[in-house]
Amino acid sequence: MLPRLTTARLVLDAYTPQDLPALVALLRTPEIAAWTLAIPHPFTAADGERWMADHLLNFAVRQNLELAVRLQGQLIGTVGLRITRACDQAELGYWIGQPFWGCGYATEAARAVVAFGFSHFNLEKIISNHFAGNEASGRVLQKIGFSREGFHPRHAKKNDTYIDMVSFGLTRAAAASTGRLVETPEK
Ligand SMILES: CC(C)(COP(=O)(O)OP(=O)(O)OC[C@H]1O[C@@H](n2cnc3c(N)ncnc32)[C@H](O)[C@@H]1OP(=O)(O)O)[C@@H](O)C(=O)NCCC(=O)NCCS
């Protein structure tokens, strides 16, 4: 079963079929797809159903987390960890619906899932990559203690366009030394 994490303002837990209309509404605008590789635009209900159907399987097989970010019960975004067991590493990903930008929610959600990842999955390192130019995402990563590790020209491709990427990482040792990644209790 996917975990349920709580933070000061948010609950992070499994998507349910009832989330589909809210998910599609949040992803209707192009601003999320513009900065993410996997999210298409337009984003349809069929895209949402397919994506949610994979969550339980991805968790069961690889321990991958895709968690809904909820504010007072309302879906506002997604945060996730994609695990590569061979090197005890995970890739952090997140998006927040545009009406909720700038309130610290991505930072709060990402910090919680990173703490959970280190404490529950025996990870050595968590990485995250963002499109060059996505300064807000870089700022989120800096705020939760990640270090910028590199610039990767024409490193990814979306809709026939090559994309420059910026990579960030946080080792277990660095996370422990900050003392800021206190584990978020599960309910
Ligand atoms: C990136 C994203 C998740 C940030 O969500 P959010 O909830 O607004 O993030 P937070 O409020 O926690 O923090 C955002 C930080 O970026 C800063 N920021 C926002 N726009 C910025 C810009 N253009 N340049 C520099 N900093 C910027 C904010 O000021 C804030 O930093 P601060 O707290 O020091 O002031 C959200 O914009 C999003 O979903 N974007 C599209 C999808 C995406 O980029 N996902 C990440 C893929 S790697």
PDB file of C-alpha atoms and ligand atoms in Angstrom:
ATOM      1  CA  MET A   1       0.000   0.000   0.000  1.00  0.00           C
ATOM      2  CA  LEU A   2       1.320   3.455  -0.851  1.00  0.00           C
ATOM      3  CA  PRO A   3       2.299   5.462   2.229  1.00  0.00           C
ATOM      4  CA  ARG A   4       0.433   8.448   3.613  1.00  0.00           C
ATOM      5  CA  LEU A   5       2.678  11.305   4.707  1.00  0.00           C
ATOM      6  CA  THR A   6       1.672  14.466   6.479  1.00  0.00           C
ATOM      7  CA  THR A   7       3.396  17.836   6.628  1.00  0.00           C
ATOM      8  CA  ALA A   8       2.455  21.066   8.360  1.00  0.00           C
ATOM      9  CA  ARG A   9      -0.092  21.940   5.659  1.00  0.00           C
ATOM     10  CA  LEU A  10      -0.319  18.971   3.301  1.00  0.00           C
ATOM     11  CA  VAL A  11      -1.285  15.342   3.069  1.00  0.00           C
ATOM     12  CA  LEU A  12       0.573  13.176   0.544  1.00  0.00           C
ATOM     13  CA  ASP A  13      -1.187   9.919  -0.261  1.00  0.00           C
ATOM     14  CA  ALA A  14      -2.342   7.567  -3.009  1.00  0.00           C
ATOM     15  CA  TYR A  15      -4.430   8.785  -5.916  1.00  0.00           C
ATOM     16  CA  THR A  16      -7.949   7.386  -6.113  1.00  0.00           C
ATOM     17  CA  PRO A  17     -10.300   7.222  -9.119  1.00  0.00           C
ATOM     18  CA  GLN A  18     -12.245  10.128  -7.565  1.00  0.00           C
ATOM     19  CA  ASP A  19      -9.209  12.379  -8.189  1.00  0.00           C
ATOM     20  CA  LEU A  20      -9.510  12.094 -11.961  1.00  0.00           C
ATOM     21  CA  PRO A  21     -11.605  15.250 -12.644  1.00  0.00           C
ATOM     22  CA  ALA A  22      -9.383  17.390 -10.389  1.00  0.00           C
ATOM     23  CA  LEU A  23      -6.233  15.930 -11.953  1.00  0.00           C
ATOM     24  CA  VAL A  24      -7.422  16.711 -15.472  1.00  0.00           C
ATOM     25  CA  ALA A  25      -8.483  20.218 -14.424  1.00  0.00           C
ATOM     26  CA  LEU A  26      -5.058  20.964 -12.900  1.00  0.00           C
ATOM     27  CA  LEU A  27      -3.225  19.660 -15.970  1.00  0.00           C
ATOM     28  CA  ARG A  28      -5.508  21.361 -18.491  1.00  0.00           C
ATOM     29  CA  THR A  29      -3.232  24.392 -18.724  1.00  0.00           C
ATOM     30  CA  PRO A  30       0.010  24.012 -20.697  1.00  0.00           C
ATOM     31  CA  GLU A  31       2.277  25.350 -17.920  1.00  0.00           C
ATOM     32  CA  ILE A  32       2.899  21.974 -16.258  1.00  0.00           C
ATOM     33  CA  ALA A  33       3.459  20.027 -19.481  1.00  0.00           C
ATOM     34  CA  ALA A  34       5.865  22.733 -20.667  1.00  0.00           C
ATOM     35  CA  TRP A  35       8.358  21.851 -17.912  1.00  0.00           C
ATOM     36  CA  THR A  36       7.918  18.077 -17.634  1.00  0.00           C
ATOM     37  CA  LEU A  37       8.890  15.224 -19.918  1.00  0.00           C
ATOM     38  CA  ALA A  38       6.100  12.772 -19.187  1.00  0.00           C
ATOM     39  CA  ILE A  39       3.009  14.984 -19.021  1.00  0.00           C
ATOM     40  CA  PRO A  40       1.344  15.565 -22.401  1.00  0.00           C
ATOM     41  CA  HIS A  41      -0.624  18.617 -23.452  1.00  0.00           C
ATOM     42  CA  PRO A  42      -3.540  18.445 -23.856  1.00  0.00           C
ATOM     43  CA  PHE A  43      -3.928  16.088 -20.912  1.00  0.00           C
ATOM     44  CA  THR A  44      -7.062  13.957 -21.228  1.00  0.00           C
ATOM     45  CA  ALA A  45      -9.068  11.797 -18.813  1.00  0.00           C
ATOM     46  CA  ALA A  46      -7.670   8.744 -20.625  1.00  0.00           C
ATOM     47  CA  ASP A  47      -4.121   9.986 -19.903  1.00  0.00           C
ATOM     48  CA  GLY A  48      -5.036  10.370 -16.232  1.00  0.00           C
ATOM     49  CA  GLU A  49      -6.652   6.937 -15.977  1.00  0.00           C
ATOM     50  CA  ARG A  50      -3.651   5.264 -17.589  1.00  0.00           C
ATOM     51  CA  TRP A  51      -1.214   7.074 -15.325  1.00  0.00           C
ATOM     52  CA  MET A  52      -3.111   6.313 -12.107  1.00  0.00           C
ATOM     53  CA  ALA A  53      -3.544   2.660 -13.074  1.00  0.00           C
ATOM     54  CA  ASP A  54       0.250   2.280 -13.101  1.00  0.00           C
ATOM     55  CA  HIS A  55       0.794   3.648  -9.584  1.00  0.00           C
ATOM     56  CA  LEU A  56       0.058   0.545  -7.526  1.00  0.00           C
ATOM     57  CA  LEU A  57       1.981  -1.693  -9.897  1.00  0.00           C
ATOM     58  CA  ASN A  58       4.991   0.655  -9.949  1.00  0.00           C
ATOM     59  CA  PHE A  59       5.001   0.720  -6.155  1.00  0.00           C
ATOM     60  CA  ALA A  60       4.613  -3.064  -5.832  1.00  0.00           C
ATOM     61  CA  VAL A  61       7.325  -3.868  -8.363  1.00  0.00           C
ATOM     62  CA  ARG A  62       9.862  -1.079  -7.886  1.00  0.00           C
ATOM     63  CA  GLN A  63       8.701   0.784  -4.740  1.00  0.00           C
ATOM     64  CA  ASN A  64       8.135   3.838  -6.934  1.00  0.00           C
ATOM     65  CA  LEU A  65       6.000   6.481  -5.252  1.00  0.00           C
ATOM     66  CA  GLU A  66       3.519   8.723  -7.030  1.00  0.00           C
ATOM     67  CA  LEU A  67       1.613  10.606  -4.352  1.00  0.00           C
ATOM     68  CA  ALA A  68      -1.225  13.095  -4.583  1.00  0.00           C
ATOM     69  CA  VAL A  69      -0.474  16.376  -2.822  1.00  0.00           C
ATOM     70  CA  ARG A  70      -3.588  17.525  -0.936  1.00  0.00           C
ATOM     71  CA  LEU A  71      -4.330  20.823   0.772  1.00  0.00           C
ATOM     72  CA  GLN A  72      -7.338  20.607   3.085  1.00  0.00           C
ATOM     73  CA  GLY A  73      -8.490  17.595   1.081  1.00  0.00           C
ATOM     74  CA  GLN A  74      -8.130  19.310  -2.296  1.00  0.00           C
ATOM     75  CA  LEU A  75      -5.773  17.861  -4.899  1.00  0.00           C
ATOM     76  CA  ILE A  76      -3.111  20.465  -5.744  1.00  0.00           C
ATOM     77  CA  GLY A  77      -0.273  18.444  -7.287  1.00  0.00           C
ATOM     78  CA  THR A  78       1.914  15.360  -7.351  1.00  0.00           C
ATOM     79  CA  VAL A  79       5.217  14.345  -5.820  1.00  0.00           C
ATOM     80  CA  GLY A  80       7.091  11.134  -6.537  1.00  0.00           C
ATOM     81  CA  LEU A  81      10.231   9.052  -6.280  1.00  0.00           C
ATOM     82  CA  ARG A  82      11.382   6.701  -9.025  1.00  0.00           C
ATOM     83  CA  ILE A  83      13.780   4.135  -7.597  1.00  0.00           C
ATOM     84  CA  THR A  84      16.830   2.616  -9.298  1.00  0.00           C
ATOM     85  CA  ARG A  85      17.696  -0.229  -6.930  1.00  0.00           C
ATOM     86  CA  ALA A  86      20.958  -1.108  -8.691  1.00  0.00           C
ATOM     87  CA  CYS A  87      22.574   2.029  -7.249  1.00  0.00           C
ATOM     88  CA  ASP A  88      20.184   2.683  -4.316  1.00  0.00           C
ATOM     89  CA  GLN A  89      19.138   5.906  -5.976  1.00  0.00           C
ATOM     90  CA  ALA A  90      15.819   7.622  -6.576  1.00  0.00           C
ATOM     91  CA  GLU A  91      14.738  10.419  -8.862  1.00  0.00           C
ATOM     92  CA  LEU A  92      12.501  13.038  -7.302  1.00  0.00           C
ATOM     93  CA  GLY A  93       9.726  14.561  -9.399  1.00  0.00           C
ATOM     94  CA  TYR A  94       6.897  16.988  -8.620  1.00  0.00           C
ATOM     95  CA  TRP A  95       4.405  19.441 -10.015  1.00  0.00           C
ATOM     96  CA  ILE A  96       1.936  21.812  -8.388  1.00  0.00           C
ATOM     97  CA  GLY A  97      -1.164  23.201 -10.118  1.00  0.00           C
ATOM     98  CA  GLN A  98      -0.640  26.759 -11.277  1.00  0.00           C
ATOM     99  CA  PRO A  99      -3.239  28.384  -8.966  1.00  0.00           C
ATOM    100  CA  PHE A 100      -1.185  27.114  -6.027  1.00  0.00           C
ATOM    101  CA  TRP A 101       2.292  28.213  -7.133  1.00  0.00           C
ATOM    102  CA  GLY A 102       4.461  30.383  -4.932  1.00  0.00           C
ATOM    103  CA  CYS A 103       3.121  29.217  -1.560  1.00  0.00           C
ATOM    104  CA  GLY A 104       5.905  26.805  -0.694  1.00  0.00           C
ATOM    105  CA  TYR A 105       3.839  23.677  -1.368  1.00  0.00           C
ATOM    106  CA  ALA A 106       6.326  22.002  -3.744  1.00  0.00           C
ATOM    107  CA  THR A 107       9.117  22.589  -1.234  1.00  0.00           C
ATOM    108  CA  GLU A 108       7.044  21.171   1.618  1.00  0.00           C
ATOM    109  CA  ALA A 109       5.945  18.102  -0.342  1.00  0.00           C
ATOM    110  CA  ALA A 110       9.373  17.402  -1.830  1.00  0.00           C
ATOM    111  CA  ARG A 111      11.107  17.708   1.540  1.00  0.00           C
ATOM    112  CA  ALA A 112       8.692  15.168   3.058  1.00  0.00           C
ATOM    113  CA  VAL A 113       9.049  12.598   0.298  1.00  0.00           C
ATOM    114  CA  VAL A 114      12.836  12.935   0.288  1.00  0.00           C
ATOM    115  CA  ALA A 115      12.946  12.318   4.046  1.00  0.00           C
ATOM    116  CA  PHE A 116      10.665   9.315   3.603  1.00  0.00           C
ATOM    117  CA  GLY A 117      12.837   7.993   0.772  1.00  0.00           C
ATOM    118  CA  PHE A 118      16.023   8.128   2.795  1.00  0.00           C
ATOM    119  CA  SER A 119      14.460   6.590   5.884  1.00  0.00           C
ATOM    120  CA  HIS A 120      12.380   3.835   4.262  1.00  0.00           C
ATOM    121  CA  PHE A 121      14.149   2.799   1.054  1.00  0.00           C
ATOM    122  CA  ASN A 122      17.774   2.703   2.196  1.00  0.00           C
ATOM    123  CA  LEU A 123      18.771   5.149  -0.525  1.00  0.00           C
ATOM    124  CA  GLU A 124      22.301   6.412  -0.975  1.00  0.00           C
ATOM    125  CA  LYS A 125      21.312   9.341  -3.165  1.00  0.00           C
ATOM    126  CA  ILE A 126      18.276  11.188  -4.521  1.00  0.00           C
ATOM    127  CA  ILE A 127      18.609  13.070  -7.765  1.00  0.00           C
ATOM    128  CA  SER A 128      16.354  15.446  -9.667  1.00  0.00           C
ATOM    129  CA  ASN A 129      16.628  17.043 -13.093  1.00  0.00           C
ATOM    130  CA  HIS A 130      14.840  20.066 -14.466  1.00  0.00           C
ATOM    131  CA  PHE A 131      14.615  21.728 -17.851  1.00  0.00           C
ATOM    132  CA  ALA A 132      17.100  24.581 -18.217  1.00  0.00           C
ATOM    133  CA  GLY A 133      15.193  27.773 -17.492  1.00  0.00           C
ATOM    134  CA  ASN A 134      12.904  26.245 -14.898  1.00  0.00           C
ATOM    135  CA  GLU A 135      14.283  28.427 -12.129  1.00  0.00           C
ATOM    136  CA  ALA A 136      11.375  27.741  -9.774  1.00  0.00           C
ATOM    137  CA  SER A 137      12.162  24.029  -9.783  1.00  0.00           C
ATOM    138  CA  GLY A 138      15.851  24.681  -9.202  1.00  0.00           C
ATOM    139  CA  ARG A 139      14.945  26.893  -6.280  1.00  0.00           C
ATOM    140  CA  VAL A 140      12.760  24.151  -4.743  1.00  0.00           C
ATOM    141  CA  LEU A 141      15.684  21.732  -4.934  1.00  0.00           C
ATOM    142  CA  GLN A 142      18.102  24.228  -3.410  1.00  0.00           C
ATOM    143  CA  LYS A 143      15.678  24.935  -0.574  1.00  0.00           C
ATOM    144  CA  ILE A 144      15.564  21.245   0.378  1.00  0.00           C
ATOM    145  CA  GLY A 145      19.340  20.892   0.363  1.00  0.00           C
ATOM    146  CA  PHE A 146      20.093  19.549  -3.118  1.00  0.00           C
ATOM    147  CA  SER A 147      23.305  20.607  -4.878  1.00  0.00           C
ATOM    148  CA  ARG A 148      23.521  21.543  -8.526  1.00  0.00           C
ATOM    149  CA  GLU A 149      25.633  18.890 -10.224  1.00  0.00           C
ATOM    150  CA  GLY A 150      25.641  19.746 -13.874  1.00  0.00           C
ATOM    151  CA  PHE A 151      24.278  21.238 -17.058  1.00  0.00           C
ATOM    152  CA  HIS A 152      23.448  18.745 -19.815  1.00  0.00           C
ATOM    153  CA  PRO A 153      22.934  20.261 -23.266  1.00  0.00           C
ATOM    154  CA  ARG A 154      20.313  18.604 -25.494  1.00  0.00           C
ATOM    155  CA  HIS A 155      19.911  15.844 -22.922  1.00  0.00           C
ATOM    156  CA  ALA A 156      16.220  15.004 -23.344  1.00  0.00           C
ATOM    157  CA  LYS A 157      13.613  15.182 -26.087  1.00  0.00           C
ATOM    158  CA  LYS A 158       9.978  16.143 -25.976  1.00  0.00           C
ATOM    159  CA  ASN A 159       7.676  16.662 -28.937  1.00  0.00           C
ATOM    160  CA  ASP A 160      10.655  16.497 -31.335  1.00  0.00           C
ATOM    161  CA  THR A 161      12.512  19.210 -29.434  1.00  0.00           C
ATOM    162  CA  TYR A 162      15.837  18.579 -27.688  1.00  0.00           C
ATOM    163  CA  ILE A 163      15.978  19.971 -24.187  1.00  0.00           C
ATOM    164  CA  ASP A 164      18.886  21.171 -22.040  1.00  0.00           C
ATOM    165  CA  MET A 165      18.692  19.757 -18.542  1.00  0.00           C
ATOM    166  CA  VAL A 166      20.123  20.799 -15.167  1.00  0.00           C
ATOM    167  CA  SER A 167      20.884  18.035 -12.678  1.00  0.00           C
ATOM    168  CA  PHE A 168      20.749  18.172  -8.895  1.00  0.00           C
ATOM    169  CA  GLY A 169      21.562  15.597  -6.231  1.00  0.00           C
ATOM    170  CA  LEU A 170      21.476  14.966  -2.497  1.00  0.00           C
ATOM    171  CA  THR A 171      23.476  12.171  -0.906  1.00  0.00           C
ATOM    172  CA  ARG A 172      22.381  10.410   2.257  1.00  0.00           C
ATOM    173  CA  ALA A 173      25.401  11.856   4.081  1.00  0.00           C
ATOM    174  CA  ALA A 174      24.651  15.399   2.943  1.00  0.00           C
ATOM    175  CA  ALA A 175      20.998  15.031   3.908  1.00  0.00           C
ATOM    176  CA  ALA A 176      21.951  13.757   7.354  1.00  0.00           C
ATOM    177  CA  SER A 177      24.457  16.561   7.880  1.00  0.00           C
ATOM    178  CA  THR A 178      21.877  19.285   7.249  1.00  0.00           C
ATOM    179  CA  GLY A 179      19.721  17.876  10.016  1.00  0.00           C
ATOM    180  CA  ARG A 180      16.746  19.358   8.178  1.00  0.00           C
ATOM    181  CA  LEU A 181      15.405  16.145   6.691  1.00  0.00           C
ATOM    182  CA  VAL A 182      13.520  15.051   9.752  1.00  0.00           C
ATOM    183  CA  GLU A 183      11.300  12.130   8.923  1.00  0.00           C
ATOM    184  CA  THR A 184       7.659  12.971   8.403  1.00  0.00           C
ATOM    185  CA  PRO A 185       5.493  10.697  10.528  1.00  0.00           C
ATOM    186  CA  GLU A 186       3.074   8.387   8.786  1.00  0.00           C
ATOM    187  CA  LYS A 187      -0.491   8.520   9.984  1.00  0.00           C
TER     188      LYS A 187
HETATM  189  C1  LIG B   1       8.294  24.107 -10.011  1.00  0.00           C
HETATM  190  C2  LIG B   1       7.019  24.068  -9.201  1.00  0.00           C
HETATM  191  C3  LIG B   1       6.762  22.620  -8.726  1.00  0.00           C
HETATM  192  C4  LIG B   1       7.189  24.967  -7.986  1.00  0.00           C
HETATM  193  O1  LIG B   1       6.026  24.834  -7.158  1.00  0.00           O
HETATM  194  P1  LIG B   1       5.726  25.886  -6.000  1.00  0.00           P
HETATM  195  O2  LIG B   1       4.767  25.241  -5.060  1.00  0.00           O
HETATM  196  O3  LIG B   1       5.373  27.186  -6.589  1.00  0.00           O
HETATM  197  O4  LIG B   1       7.175  25.988  -5.328  1.00  0.00           O
HETATM  198  P2  LIG B   1       7.556  26.710  -3.951  1.00  0.00           P
HETATM  199  O5  LIG B   1       6.561  27.779  -3.655  1.00  0.00           O
HETATM  200  O6  LIG B   1       7.770  25.649  -2.924  1.00  0.00           O
HETATM  201  O7  LIG B   1       8.983  27.340  -4.272  1.00  0.00           O
HETATM  202  C5  LIG B   1       9.198  28.024  -5.491  1.00  0.00           C
HETATM  203  C6  LIG B   1      10.441  28.875  -5.379  1.00  0.00           C
HETATM  204  O8  LIG B   1      10.854  29.266  -6.680  1.00  0.00           O
HETATM  205  C7  LIG B   1      10.922  30.675  -6.729  1.00  0.00           C
HETATM  206  N1  LIG B   1      10.624  31.069  -8.097  1.00  0.00           N
HETATM  207  C8  LIG B   1       9.452  31.024  -8.725  1.00  0.00           C
HETATM  208  N2  LIG B   1       9.598  31.456 -10.005  1.00  0.00           N
HETATM  209  C9  LIG B   1      10.902  31.756 -10.155  1.00  0.00           C
HETATM  210  C10 LIG B   1      11.693  32.251 -11.227  1.00  0.00           C
HETATM  211  N3  LIG B   1      11.154  32.518 -12.415  1.00  0.00           N
HETATM  212  N4  LIG B   1      13.003  32.469 -11.014  1.00  0.00           N
HETATM  213  C11 LIG B   1      13.575  32.200  -9.825  1.00  0.00           C
HETATM  214  N5  LIG B   1      12.879  31.717  -8.770  1.00  0.00           N
HETATM  215  C12 LIG B   1      11.565  31.509  -8.929  1.00  0.00           C
HETATM  216  C13 LIG B   1       9.931  31.145  -5.704  1.00  0.00           C
HETATM  217  O9  LIG B   1      10.188  32.484  -5.340  1.00  0.00           O
HETATM  218  C14 LIG B   1      10.210  30.142  -4.588  1.00  0.00           C
HETATM  219  O10 LIG B   1      11.404  30.425  -3.920  1.00  0.00           O
HETATM  220  P3  LIG B   1      11.455  31.220  -2.510  1.00  0.00           P
HETATM  221  O11 LIG B   1      10.630  30.427  -1.538  1.00  0.00           O
HETATM  222  O12 LIG B   1      12.898  31.276  -2.157  1.00  0.00           O
HETATM  223  O13 LIG B   1      10.843  32.567  -2.753  1.00  0.00           O
HETATM  224  C15 LIG B   1       5.791  24.560 -10.021  1.00  0.00           C
HETATM  225  O14 LIG B   1       6.094  25.816 -10.548  1.00  0.00           O
HETATM  226  C16 LIG B   1       5.423  23.604 -11.135  1.00  0.00           C
HETATM  227  O15 LIG B   1       4.677  22.647 -10.935  1.00  0.00           O
HETATM  228  N6  LIG B   1       5.937  23.890 -12.344  1.00  0.00           N
HETATM  229  C17 LIG B   1       5.651  23.065 -13.529  1.00  0.00           C
HETATM  230  C18 LIG B   1       6.104  21.619 -13.375  1.00  0.00           C
HETATM  231  C19 LIG B   1       7.541  21.520 -12.955  1.00  0.00           C
HETATM  232  O16 LIG B   1       8.351  22.367 -13.288  1.00  0.00           O
HETATM  233  N7  LIG B   1       7.848  20.452 -12.206  1.00  0.00           N
HETATM  234  C20 LIG B   1       9.228  20.207 -11.816  1.00  0.00           C
HETATM  235  C21 LIG B   1       9.904  19.438 -12.891  1.00  0.00           C
HETATM  236  S1  LIG B   1      11.588  19.164 -12.485  1.00  0.00           S
END
